[in-house]
Amino acid sequence: MRIIVHGIGAVGGTVAATLTFAGHEVVGIARGDHLDAVRTSGLKMRTPGGDRVARFECVGSPSQIALRPDDHVVLAMKSQHTARALEQLAAAGLSDQPVFCAQNGVENERLTLRRFPNVHGITVILPADFVTPGEIVAYGVPRHGIFDIGRYPAGCDDADTALAEAATSAEIESFVQPDVMRSKYGKLLVNLTNIVEAALGPDADTRAVEQALRAEGESALTAAGIAWHDVGPADPRRKRLMEIHPVEGVERCGNSSTQSLTRSTGSIESDHLNGEIVLLGRLHDVPTPVNAWFTALAARMARQGSPPGSVTRGEVRDALGI
């Protein structure tokens, strides 16, 4: 089995590096300065236990890979970049090899199934930063993270087992789940507050806002008949397998949305997080004004290059009354 990791940022970089350290064959796909840095010096992984450098083949496009029948493809880019990645994979000749969506949100699996028949979901619980080209920081101890893995839309097979075993050997504890989308919808509810931290900063009093976002999310999922499994802080696996510890010499950047604003990428994944709840609300006649406001705010901040923490609590209160 060879594992192709498309997108080696915070999550994908942790996957690629740890699999390499565990002796698995890995090919990474990256862009720009990050690609150049990894090709030149390897991928530096900083953890609470120290720093290591992973060296693996890294390319700029799937077209530069001679695809094999035993390839397992892991999509780890942000959801807004998935459509382009799928076009690249199709052009490169990918056919029935398994494709795993190790991404936040629940739309990536649907997009992938339109292109390819062998689609799998991964619920990602993995605290990591990617801000500097050629470097990732992973904060999880004793394991780097937790994965739930299963076929989309349901079921499980040998590909799930193989990737779960490989990831577990790489210190990402992985569980094969035939109902993986329940887990992914639970993670979606957790990720609704990403933009709150990104916009207001980690020290603002945002409890009421976060509760409103979550309540709208649960109402929309319930109206749509969608079940979910809680993978938030109450998930007992977190305490046992993965707690967040500091990394010497590093100030943690924050969640994935905060990282996008920090790096001024020009895009953000909120359309596929809060925007998913807005979509379900509109489809099933459930009001979602708080999620709608934050979806629009996220898009505006990304478009204007606004830094994290540049929105005040008063602006939110004036707009939403909470």
Coordinates of C-alpha atoms in Angstrom, one line a residue:
M1 CA 0.0 0.0 0.0
R2 CA 1.2 3.5 -0.9
I3 CA -0.5 6.5 0.6
I4 CA -0.8 9.7 -1.4
V5 CA -1.6 12.7 0.8
H6 CA -3.1 15.5 -1.3
G7 CA -2.5 18.6 0.8
I8 CA 0.2 18.4 3.4
G9 CA -0.8 21.3 5.7
A10 CA -1.6 20.8 9.4
V11 CA -3.6 17.6 9.1
G12 CA -2.1 16.2 5.9
G13 CA 1.4 17.1 6.9
T14 CA 1.0 15.3 10.2
V15 CA -0.4 12.3 8.4
A16 CA 2.4 12.3 5.8
A17 CA 5.2 12.8 8.3
T18 CA 4.0 10.3 10.9
L19 CA 3.3 7.6 8.3
T20 CA 6.8 8.2 6.9
F21 CA 8.4 7.8 10.4
A22 CA 6.4 4.6 10.8
G23 CA 8.0 3.2 7.6
H24 CA 5.1 3.5 5.2
E25 CA 5.5 4.6 1.6
V26 CA 4.2 8.1 1.2
V27 CA 3.8 10.7 -1.6
G28 CA 2.8 14.2 -0.7
I29 CA 1.1 16.8 -3.0
A30 CA 1.7 20.4 -2.1
R31 CA 2.0 23.9 -3.6
G32 CA 4.2 27.0 -3.7
D33 CA 6.7 27.7 -1.0
H34 CA 5.6 24.8 1.0
L35 CA 6.3 22.4 -1.8
D36 CA 9.7 23.9 -2.4
A37 CA 10.6 23.7 1.3
V38 CA 9.6 20.1 1.7
R39 CA 11.5 19.1 -1.5
T40 CA 14.6 20.9 -0.3
S41 CA 14.7 20.2 3.4
G42 CA 12.0 17.7 4.2
L43 CA 8.9 18.4 6.4
K44 CA 9.8 19.5 9.9
M45 CA 7.3 18.2 12.5
R46 CA 7.4 19.9 15.8
T47 CA 5.7 18.1 18.8
P48 CA 5.7 18.2 22.6
G49 CA 8.3 15.5 22.4
G50 CA 10.7 17.3 20.2
D51 CA 11.3 18.0 16.5
R52 CA 11.8 15.5 13.6
V53 CA 12.2 15.9 9.9
A54 CA 10.3 13.6 7.5
R55 CA 11.6 13.0 4.0
F56 CA 9.2 11.6 1.4
E57 CA 8.5 12.2 -2.2
C58 CA 6.6 15.4 -2.8
V59 CA 5.1 16.7 -6.0
G60 CA 3.0 19.7 -7.2
S61 CA 0.3 17.7 -9.0
P62 CA -1.2 14.2 -9.2
S63 CA -0.1 14.2 -12.9
Q64 CA 3.5 13.9 -11.6
I65 CA 2.7 10.5 -9.9
A66 CA 2.6 7.2 -11.7
L67 CA -0.6 5.9 -10.1
R68 CA -0.7 2.3 -8.9
P69 CA -3.6 -0.1 -8.1
D70 CA -2.4 -0.2 -4.4
D71 CA -2.6 3.5 -3.9
H72 CA -4.8 4.9 -1.1
V73 CA -5.5 8.7 -1.7
V74 CA -6.1 10.9 1.3
L75 CA -7.6 14.3 0.6
A76 CA -6.4 16.8 3.2
M77 CA -6.9 20.2 1.6
K78 CA -9.6 22.6 2.8
S79 CA -13.1 21.9 1.5
Q80 CA -13.1 24.9 -0.8
H81 CA -10.2 23.3 -2.8
T82 CA -11.6 19.9 -3.1
A83 CA -13.3 20.3 -6.5
R84 CA -10.0 21.4 -8.1
A85 CA -8.1 18.5 -6.5
L86 CA -10.7 16.0 -7.8
E87 CA -10.2 17.4 -11.3
Q88 CA -6.5 16.9 -11.0
L89 CA -6.9 13.3 -9.8
A90 CA -9.3 12.5 -12.6
A91 CA -6.9 14.0 -15.2
A92 CA -4.1 11.9 -13.7
G93 CA -6.0 8.7 -14.3
L94 CA -7.3 7.8 -10.8
S95 CA -10.1 5.3 -11.2
D96 CA -11.2 2.8 -8.5
Q97 CA -8.5 3.3 -5.9
P98 CA -9.9 4.3 -2.5
V99 CA -10.2 8.0 -1.8
F100 CA -10.4 9.2 1.9
C101 CA -11.8 12.6 2.8
A102 CA -9.8 13.7 5.9
Q103 CA -11.4 17.0 5.9
N104 CA -13.9 19.1 8.0
G105 CA -17.4 19.4 6.8
V106 CA -19.6 16.8 5.1
E107 CA -19.7 17.9 1.4
N108 CA -16.3 16.5 0.3
E109 CA -17.6 12.9 0.2
R110 CA -20.5 13.9 -2.0
L111 CA -18.2 15.7 -4.4
T112 CA -15.8 12.9 -4.5
L113 CA -18.5 10.2 -5.1
R114 CA -19.6 12.2 -8.2
R115 CA -16.1 11.5 -9.7
F116 CA -14.9 8.2 -8.1
P117 CA -16.7 5.0 -6.9
N118 CA -14.6 4.1 -3.9
V119 CA -15.0 6.9 -1.4
H120 CA -14.4 7.0 2.4
G121 CA -14.8 9.5 5.2
I122 CA -12.4 10.3 7.9
T123 CA -13.4 12.3 11.0
V124 CA -10.3 14.2 12.0
I125 CA -9.6 15.1 15.7
L126 CA -6.1 16.3 15.4
P127 CA -4.7 19.6 16.9
A128 CA -2.0 20.9 14.6
D129 CA -0.8 24.2 13.0
F130 CA 0.5 25.0 9.6
V131 CA 1.7 28.5 9.3
T132 CA 5.4 28.3 8.1
P133 CA 6.3 26.6 4.8
G134 CA 8.1 23.4 5.4
E135 CA 6.9 23.1 9.0
I136 CA 3.9 21.7 10.9
V137 CA 3.3 21.7 14.7
A138 CA 1.3 18.8 16.3
Y139 CA 0.1 19.2 19.9
G140 CA -1.6 15.9 20.7
V141 CA -0.2 13.6 23.4
P142 CA 0.1 10.6 23.8
R143 CA -1.3 10.2 20.3
H144 CA -1.1 12.9 17.6
G145 CA -4.8 12.5 16.9
I146 CA -7.9 10.4 16.5
F147 CA -9.5 9.2 13.3
D148 CA -12.8 7.6 12.6
I149 CA -12.7 5.9 9.2
G150 CA -15.4 4.3 7.1
R151 CA -16.9 4.0 3.6
Y152 CA -19.2 6.7 2.3
P153 CA -22.2 6.7 2.6
A154 CA -22.0 3.8 5.0
G155 CA -20.2 0.5 5.6
C156 CA -16.5 -0.4 5.9
D157 CA -14.1 -2.6 4.0
D158 CA -10.5 -3.8 3.8
A159 CA -9.3 -0.3 2.6
D160 CA -10.6 1.2 5.8
T161 CA -8.9 -1.4 7.9
A162 CA -5.6 -1.0 6.1
L163 CA -5.5 2.8 6.5
A164 CA -6.7 2.6 10.1
E165 CA -3.9 0.2 10.9
A166 CA -1.3 2.3 9.1
A167 CA -2.5 5.5 10.9
T168 CA -2.5 3.8 14.3
S169 CA 1.0 2.6 13.7
A170 CA 1.9 6.2 13.0
E171 CA 0.5 7.4 16.4
I172 CA -2.9 8.5 15.1
E173 CA -5.3 6.3 16.8
S174 CA -7.9 5.1 14.3
F175 CA -11.2 3.4 14.5
V176 CA -13.1 1.8 11.7
Q177 CA -16.7 3.0 11.8
P178 CA -19.4 1.8 9.4
D179 CA -21.5 4.9 10.3
V180 CA -18.6 7.3 9.9
M181 CA -20.9 10.2 8.7
R182 CA -22.6 10.3 12.1
S183 CA -19.1 11.1 13.5
K184 CA -18.5 13.6 10.7
Y185 CA -21.8 15.4 11.4
G186 CA -20.8 15.5 15.1
K187 CA -17.5 17.1 14.1
L188 CA -19.4 19.6 11.9
L189 CA -21.2 20.8 15.0
V190 CA -17.8 21.3 16.8
N191 CA -16.4 23.2 13.9
L192 CA -19.3 25.7 13.8
T193 CA -17.3 27.8 16.4
N194 CA -14.1 27.9 14.3
I195 CA -14.9 31.3 12.8
V196 CA -15.8 32.7 16.3
E197 CA -12.3 32.1 17.5
A198 CA -10.8 33.2 14.2
A199 CA -12.8 36.5 14.1
L200 CA -12.9 37.5 17.8
G201 CA -9.7 35.9 19.1
P202 CA -9.3 33.2 21.7
D203 CA -9.8 35.5 24.7
A204 CA -13.2 37.0 23.9
D205 CA -16.3 36.0 25.9
T206 CA -18.1 34.0 23.2
R207 CA -20.0 31.4 25.1
A208 CA -23.5 32.7 24.2
V209 CA -22.5 33.0 20.5
E210 CA -21.1 29.5 20.4
Q211 CA -24.3 28.1 22.1
A212 CA -26.5 29.9 19.5
L213 CA -24.4 28.5 16.7
R214 CA -24.6 25.0 18.1
A215 CA -28.4 25.2 18.8
E216 CA -29.1 26.2 15.2
G217 CA -26.9 23.4 14.0
E218 CA -28.6 20.8 16.0
S219 CA -32.1 22.1 15.0
A220 CA -31.1 22.0 11.3
L221 CA -29.7 18.5 11.5
T222 CA -32.8 17.3 13.4
A223 CA -35.1 18.8 10.9
A224 CA -33.1 17.1 8.1
G225 CA -33.3 13.7 9.8
I226 CA -29.6 13.5 10.2
A227 CA -28.1 11.7 13.3
W228 CA -24.8 12.6 14.8
H229 CA -22.3 11.3 17.3
D230 CA -20.6 13.7 19.7
V231 CA -16.9 13.9 19.1
G232 CA -16.4 17.1 21.0
P233 CA -14.6 17.6 24.3
A234 CA -17.0 15.1 26.0
D235 CA -15.7 12.3 23.8
P236 CA -14.0 10.0 26.3
R237 CA -11.3 9.0 23.8
R238 CA -9.8 12.5 23.9
K239 CA -8.9 12.3 27.6
R240 CA -7.5 8.8 27.2
L241 CA -5.7 9.2 23.8
M242 CA -5.1 12.8 22.9
E243 CA -4.7 15.8 25.1
I244 CA -3.3 19.1 23.9
H245 CA 0.2 19.9 25.2
P246 CA 2.5 22.9 24.5
V247 CA 5.4 22.7 22.1
E248 CA 8.5 24.4 23.3
G249 CA 9.2 27.6 21.5
V250 CA 5.8 27.7 19.7
E251 CA 2.7 29.8 20.4
R252 CA -0.3 27.9 19.1
C253 CA -1.9 29.6 16.2
G254 CA -5.4 28.3 16.6
N255 CA -8.0 26.3 14.7
S256 CA -8.0 25.8 10.9
S257 CA -10.0 29.0 10.2
T258 CA -7.6 31.0 12.3
Q259 CA -4.7 29.5 10.4
S260 CA -6.3 30.5 7.0
L261 CA -6.7 34.1 8.2
T262 CA -3.2 34.1 9.6
R263 CA -1.7 33.0 6.3
S264 CA -3.9 35.3 4.3
T265 CA -4.9 32.5 1.9
G266 CA -7.8 34.5 0.5
S267 CA -10.3 31.7 1.3
I268 CA -11.8 30.0 4.3
E269 CA -13.8 26.9 4.8
S270 CA -16.8 28.4 6.7
D271 CA -19.0 28.0 3.6
H272 CA -18.7 24.2 4.2
L273 CA -19.1 24.5 8.0
N274 CA -21.6 27.2 9.1
G275 CA -22.7 27.4 5.5
E276 CA -23.8 23.7 5.6
I277 CA -26.1 24.5 8.5
V278 CA -27.5 27.5 6.6
L279 CA -28.2 25.3 3.6
L280 CA -29.9 22.6 5.7
G281 CA -31.9 25.3 7.4
R282 CA -33.1 26.8 4.1
L283 CA -34.0 23.3 2.8
H284 CA -36.0 22.4 5.9
D285 CA -37.4 25.7 7.0
V286 CA -35.2 26.2 10.1
P287 CA -34.0 29.7 10.9
T288 CA -30.2 29.9 11.1
P289 CA -29.4 33.7 11.3
V290 CA -26.3 33.3 13.5
N291 CA -24.6 30.8 11.2
A292 CA -25.6 32.9 8.2
W293 CA -24.1 36.0 9.7
F294 CA -20.8 34.2 10.5
T295 CA -20.7 32.6 7.1
A296 CA -20.8 36.0 5.5
L297 CA -18.4 37.5 8.0
A298 CA -15.8 34.7 7.3
A299 CA -16.1 35.2 3.5
R300 CA -15.6 39.0 3.9
M301 CA -12.6 38.6 6.3
A302 CA -10.9 36.1 3.9
R303 CA -11.6 38.3 0.9
Q304 CA -10.3 41.5 2.6
G305 CA -7.3 39.8 4.2
S306 CA -8.5 40.7 7.7
P307 CA -6.3 39.3 10.5
P308 CA -7.5 37.0 13.2
G309 CA -9.1 38.7 16.2
S310 CA -10.0 41.8 14.3
V311 CA -13.8 41.7 15.0
T312 CA -15.1 43.0 18.3
R313 CA -17.6 41.4 20.6
G314 CA -19.6 44.6 20.3
E315 CA -20.0 44.2 16.5
V316 CA -21.4 40.7 17.0
R317 CA -23.8 42.0 19.7
D318 CA -25.0 44.8 17.5
A319 CA -25.6 42.5 14.6
L320 CA -27.1 39.5 16.4
G321 CA -28.3 40.8 19.7
I322 CA -26.3 38.1 21.6

